[in-house]
Structures are given as structure tokens and as C-alpha cells.
mmCIF file of C-alpha atoms in Angstrom:
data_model
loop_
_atom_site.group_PDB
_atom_site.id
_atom_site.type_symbol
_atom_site.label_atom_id
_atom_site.label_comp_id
_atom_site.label_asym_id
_atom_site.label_seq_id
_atom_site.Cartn_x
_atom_site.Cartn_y
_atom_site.Cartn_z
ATOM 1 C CA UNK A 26 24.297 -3.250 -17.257
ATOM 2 C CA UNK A 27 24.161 -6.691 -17.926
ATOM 3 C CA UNK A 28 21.075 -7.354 -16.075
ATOM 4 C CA UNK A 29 19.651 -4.754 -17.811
ATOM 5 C CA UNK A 30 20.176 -6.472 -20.818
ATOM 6 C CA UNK A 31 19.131 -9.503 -19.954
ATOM 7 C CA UNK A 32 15.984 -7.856 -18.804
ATOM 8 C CA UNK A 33 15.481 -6.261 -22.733
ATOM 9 C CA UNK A 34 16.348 -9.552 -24.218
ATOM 10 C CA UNK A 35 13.690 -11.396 -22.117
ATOM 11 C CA UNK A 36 11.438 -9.383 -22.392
ATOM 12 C CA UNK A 37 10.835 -10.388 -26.501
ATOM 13 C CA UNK A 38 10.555 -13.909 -25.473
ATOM 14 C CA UNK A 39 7.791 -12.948 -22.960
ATOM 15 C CA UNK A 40 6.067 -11.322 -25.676
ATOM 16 C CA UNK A 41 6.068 -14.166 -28.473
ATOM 17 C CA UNK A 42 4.962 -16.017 -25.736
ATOM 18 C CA UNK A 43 1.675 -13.906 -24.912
ATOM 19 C CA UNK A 44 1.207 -13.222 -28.109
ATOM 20 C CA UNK A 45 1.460 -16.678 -29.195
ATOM 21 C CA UNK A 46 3.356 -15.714 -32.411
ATOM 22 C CA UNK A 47 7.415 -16.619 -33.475
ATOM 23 C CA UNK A 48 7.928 -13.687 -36.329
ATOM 24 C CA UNK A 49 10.739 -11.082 -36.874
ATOM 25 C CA UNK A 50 7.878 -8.438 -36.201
ATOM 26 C CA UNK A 51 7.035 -10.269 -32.560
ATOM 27 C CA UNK A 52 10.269 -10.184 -31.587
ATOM 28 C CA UNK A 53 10.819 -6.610 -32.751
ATOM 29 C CA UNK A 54 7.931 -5.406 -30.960
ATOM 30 C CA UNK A 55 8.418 -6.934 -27.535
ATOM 31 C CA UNK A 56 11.976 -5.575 -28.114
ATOM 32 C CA UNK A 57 10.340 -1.917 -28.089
ATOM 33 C CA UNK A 58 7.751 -3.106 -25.516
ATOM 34 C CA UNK A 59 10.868 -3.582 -23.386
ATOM 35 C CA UNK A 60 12.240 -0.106 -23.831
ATOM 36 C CA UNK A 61 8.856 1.678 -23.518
ATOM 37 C CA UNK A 62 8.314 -0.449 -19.817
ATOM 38 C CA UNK A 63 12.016 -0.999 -18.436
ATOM 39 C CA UNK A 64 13.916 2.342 -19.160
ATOM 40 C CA UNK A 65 11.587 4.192 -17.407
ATOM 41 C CA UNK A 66 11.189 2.295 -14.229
ATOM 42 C CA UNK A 67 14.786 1.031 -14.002
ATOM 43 C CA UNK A 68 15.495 2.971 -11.211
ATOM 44 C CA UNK A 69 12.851 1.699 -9.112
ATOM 45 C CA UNK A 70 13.774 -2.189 -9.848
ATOM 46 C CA UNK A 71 17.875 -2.061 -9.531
ATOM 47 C CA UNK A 72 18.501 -3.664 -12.480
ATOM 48 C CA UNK A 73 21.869 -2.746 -12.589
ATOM 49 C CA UNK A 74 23.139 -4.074 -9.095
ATOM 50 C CA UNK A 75 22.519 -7.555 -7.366
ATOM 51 C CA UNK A 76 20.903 -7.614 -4.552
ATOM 52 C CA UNK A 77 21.569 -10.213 -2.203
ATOM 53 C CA UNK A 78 19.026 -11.373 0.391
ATOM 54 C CA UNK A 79 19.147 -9.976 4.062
ATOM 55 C CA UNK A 80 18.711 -12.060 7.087
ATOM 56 C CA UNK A 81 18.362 -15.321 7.930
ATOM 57 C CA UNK A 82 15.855 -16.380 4.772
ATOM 58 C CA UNK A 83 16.030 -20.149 4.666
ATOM 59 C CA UNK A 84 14.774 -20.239 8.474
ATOM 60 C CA UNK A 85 12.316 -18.174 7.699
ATOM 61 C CA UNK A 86 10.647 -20.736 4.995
ATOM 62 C CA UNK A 87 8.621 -22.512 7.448
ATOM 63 C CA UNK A 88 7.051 -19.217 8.528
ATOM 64 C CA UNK A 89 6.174 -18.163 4.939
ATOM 65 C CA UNK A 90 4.427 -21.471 4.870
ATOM 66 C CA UNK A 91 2.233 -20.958 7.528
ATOM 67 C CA UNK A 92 1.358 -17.327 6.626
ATOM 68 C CA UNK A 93 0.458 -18.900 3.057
ATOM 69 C CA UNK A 94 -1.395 -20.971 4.850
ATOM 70 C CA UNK A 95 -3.460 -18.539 6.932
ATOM 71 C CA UNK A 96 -3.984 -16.709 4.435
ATOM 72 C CA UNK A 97 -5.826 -18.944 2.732
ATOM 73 C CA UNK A 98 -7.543 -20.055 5.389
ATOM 74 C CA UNK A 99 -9.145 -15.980 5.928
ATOM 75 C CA UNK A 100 -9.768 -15.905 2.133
ATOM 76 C CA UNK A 101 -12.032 -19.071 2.480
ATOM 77 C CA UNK A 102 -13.693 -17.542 6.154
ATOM 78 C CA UNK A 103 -14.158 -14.172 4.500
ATOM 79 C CA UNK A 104 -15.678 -15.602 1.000
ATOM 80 C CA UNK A 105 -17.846 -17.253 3.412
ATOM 81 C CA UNK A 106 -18.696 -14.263 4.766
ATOM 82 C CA UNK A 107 -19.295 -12.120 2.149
ATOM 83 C CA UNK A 108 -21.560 -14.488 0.364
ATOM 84 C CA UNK A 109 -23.704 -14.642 3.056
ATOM 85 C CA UNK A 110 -24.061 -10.881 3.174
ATOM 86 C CA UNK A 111 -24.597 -11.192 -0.697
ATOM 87 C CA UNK A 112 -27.445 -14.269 -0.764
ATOM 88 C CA UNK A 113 -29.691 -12.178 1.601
ATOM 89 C CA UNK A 114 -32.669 -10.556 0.817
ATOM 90 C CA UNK A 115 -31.571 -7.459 2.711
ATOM 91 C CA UNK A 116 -28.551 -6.213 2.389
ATOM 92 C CA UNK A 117 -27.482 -5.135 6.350
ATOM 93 C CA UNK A 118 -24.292 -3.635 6.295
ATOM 94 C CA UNK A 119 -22.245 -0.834 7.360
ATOM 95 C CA UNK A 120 -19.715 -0.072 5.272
ATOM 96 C CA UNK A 121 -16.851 2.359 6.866
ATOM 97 C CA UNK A 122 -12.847 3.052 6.608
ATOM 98 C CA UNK A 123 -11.100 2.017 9.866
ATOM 99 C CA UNK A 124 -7.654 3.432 10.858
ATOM 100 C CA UNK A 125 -5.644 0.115 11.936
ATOM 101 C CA UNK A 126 -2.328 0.479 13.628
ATOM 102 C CA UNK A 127 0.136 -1.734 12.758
ATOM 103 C CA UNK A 128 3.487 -3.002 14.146
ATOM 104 C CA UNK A 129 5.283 -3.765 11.037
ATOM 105 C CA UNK A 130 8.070 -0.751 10.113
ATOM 106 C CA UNK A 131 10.006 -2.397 7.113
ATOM 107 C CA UNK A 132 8.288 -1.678 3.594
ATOM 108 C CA UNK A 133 7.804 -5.442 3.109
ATOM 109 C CA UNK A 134 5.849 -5.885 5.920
ATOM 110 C CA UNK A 135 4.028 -2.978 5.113
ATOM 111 C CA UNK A 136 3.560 -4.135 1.926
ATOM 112 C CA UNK A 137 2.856 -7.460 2.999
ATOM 113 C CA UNK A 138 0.105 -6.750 5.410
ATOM 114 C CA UNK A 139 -1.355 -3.977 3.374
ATOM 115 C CA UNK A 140 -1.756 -6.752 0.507
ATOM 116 C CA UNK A 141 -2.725 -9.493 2.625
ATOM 117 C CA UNK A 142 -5.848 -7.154 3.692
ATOM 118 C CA UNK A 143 -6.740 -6.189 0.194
ATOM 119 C CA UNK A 144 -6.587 -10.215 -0.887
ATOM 120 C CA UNK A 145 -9.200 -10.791 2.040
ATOM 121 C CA UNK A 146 -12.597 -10.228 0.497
ATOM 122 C CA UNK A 147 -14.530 -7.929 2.251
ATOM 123 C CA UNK A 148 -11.650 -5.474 3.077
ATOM 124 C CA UNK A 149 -9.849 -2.971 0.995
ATOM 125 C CA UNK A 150 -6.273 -1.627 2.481
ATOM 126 C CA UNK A 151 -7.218 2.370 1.209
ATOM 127 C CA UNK A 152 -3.904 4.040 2.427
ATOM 128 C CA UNK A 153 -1.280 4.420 4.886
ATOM 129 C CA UNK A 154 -0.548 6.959 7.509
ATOM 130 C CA UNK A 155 2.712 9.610 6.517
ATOM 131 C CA UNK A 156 4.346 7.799 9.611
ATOM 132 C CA UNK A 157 3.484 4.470 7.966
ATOM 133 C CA UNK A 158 2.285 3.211 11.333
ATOM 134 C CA UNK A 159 -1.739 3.265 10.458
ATOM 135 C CA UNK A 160 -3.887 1.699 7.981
ATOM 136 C CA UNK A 161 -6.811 2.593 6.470
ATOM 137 C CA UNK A 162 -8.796 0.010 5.494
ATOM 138 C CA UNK A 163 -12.332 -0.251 4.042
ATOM 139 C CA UNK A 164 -14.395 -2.786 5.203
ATOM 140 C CA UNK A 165 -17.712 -4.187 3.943
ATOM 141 C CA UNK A 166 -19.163 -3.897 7.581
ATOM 142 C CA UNK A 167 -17.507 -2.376 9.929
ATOM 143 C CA UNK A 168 -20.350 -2.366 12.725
ATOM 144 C CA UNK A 169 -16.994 -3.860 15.385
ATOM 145 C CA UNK A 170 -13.944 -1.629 14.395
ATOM 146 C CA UNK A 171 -12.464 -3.479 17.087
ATOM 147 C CA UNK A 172 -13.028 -6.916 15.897
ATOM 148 C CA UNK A 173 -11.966 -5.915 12.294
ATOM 149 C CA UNK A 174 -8.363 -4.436 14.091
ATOM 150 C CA UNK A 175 -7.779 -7.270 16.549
ATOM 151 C CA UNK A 176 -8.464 -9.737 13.358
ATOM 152 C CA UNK A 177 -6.152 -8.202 11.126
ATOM 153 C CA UNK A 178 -3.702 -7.594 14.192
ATOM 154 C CA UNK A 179 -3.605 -10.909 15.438
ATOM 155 C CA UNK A 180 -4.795 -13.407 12.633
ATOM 156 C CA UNK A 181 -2.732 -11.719 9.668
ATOM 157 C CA UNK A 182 -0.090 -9.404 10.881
ATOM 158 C CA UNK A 183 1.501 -11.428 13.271
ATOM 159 C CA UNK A 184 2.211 -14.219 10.698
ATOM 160 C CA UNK A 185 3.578 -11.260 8.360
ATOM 161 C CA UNK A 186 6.170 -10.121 10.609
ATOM 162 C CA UNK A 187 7.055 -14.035 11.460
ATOM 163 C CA UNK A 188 7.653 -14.473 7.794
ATOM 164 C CA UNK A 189 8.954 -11.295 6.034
ATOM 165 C CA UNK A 190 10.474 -9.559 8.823
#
């Protein structure tokens, strides 16, 4: 309960933040904003129970690191990329949704890889399998399925299951 509070008294200071005002009716308003968006969802979020990191997460620091910084690193290639599909005078592509089957089982990795593939220009993570062992994923040219899976396979989800799993 009390981080539930905590979570409707924020929640007003947020507000007079955003909306760059300090009045009685601010604060009043992002009180209500509060209620309308946390009592809803507060099931989904826990608010009423701590929850304590699992595993070994200080050791894994290193490893979030270097997926950061891969994942930077395919932004940059695939901006690359896509621009030079863009500055063409003929656009050649073959846009097409490829099933990708990934190793990760834990719904942060899932959700980890399925965002990390969204953030890469050029590819769109479109759903997941009922198993939650395939992705779909749209890609802006998918003329080498098999390049596209190997890429995301070995380039982004192995540093995802280093670092979140």
C-alpha cells in the first residue's frame, strides 16, 4: 500500500513538471491523472510488493554494457543501410515477414530481443509465436531470410541472453 501511495503522490509532481505549472489545480489534476492511469494497471506493475532482483545482477553489468554497446553499433550499420535504400533513384526492395527462432525463454529476454529488433531500423518485431519460441519480424528487404536470422541470432540475441538472462 505504501508504494502505491507513493506512486499517487508522485505522480502530481510529474505532472507540474510536464506541465510546467506550480498551482492547486496542477497538483489536483495530476492527482486524478494518477488514479485514472495507476488503479487500473496496478496489478500488472506490483505496486504493492517489493520485488527484489534475481540472480547474480552486479556481474552481469559488464554484459549490459556491451549489449548497449552493440546495439548501437547495429542502429548506426542499419541507418546506414536504410539510407542508402532511401537516397536511390529506385527503390529495390523486398519487403517480407520472417519467422525467426529464438533461444531466449524468460519474458525479459523475449522482451529484450523483440525490442532490440524493433530499435534496429529497417526491422519491425510483428509478433511472437503461442510457444514464444518464434519471431516474426518485418524487414525492409528480406531478399536473405537467412542472413536477416543469423544477424539477429548471432549479432543481437546472443548479447541479450549474456545480459538479461
Amino acid at each position: 500500500m505504501k508504494r502505491r501511495t507513493l506512486t499517487y503522490m508522485a505522480l502530481p509532481v510529474v505532472w507540474c513538471l510536464v506541465s510546467g505549472q506550480i498551482t492547486l489545480g496542477s497538483i489536483l489534476l495530476g492527482f486524478l491523472f494518477g488514479i485514472v492511469v495507476v488503479a487500473p494497471f496496478s496489478e500488472l506493475y506490483r505496486l504493492d510488493e517489493v520485488v527484489y532482483p534475481t540472480g547474480n545482477w552486479i556481474s552481469k553489468i559488464p554484459k549490459k554494457i556491451m549489449y548497449f554497446y552493440v546495439l548501437i553499433k547495429e542502429i548506426i550499420k542499419a541507418n546506414i543501410a536504410v539510407a542508402k535504400i532511401v537516397i536511390k533513384p529506385t527503390i529495390d526492395i523486398k519487403p517480407g515477414i520472417i519467422a525467426v527462432p529464438i533461444r531466449t525463454k524468460t519474458n525479459i529476454g523475449i522482451t529484450g530481443i523483440a525490442n532490440t529488433i524493433t530499435l534496429t531500423p529497417g526491422t519491425l518485431t510483428v509478433d511472437i509465436s503461442e510457444d514464444k519460441s518464434i519471431l516474426y519480424v518485418h524487414s525492409i528487404d528480406a531478399t536473405d531470410p537467412q542472413g536477416i536470422r543469423d544477424s539477429i541470432r548471432d549479432d543481437l540475441e546472443h548479447y541479450v541472453l549474456e545480459a538479461f538472462e
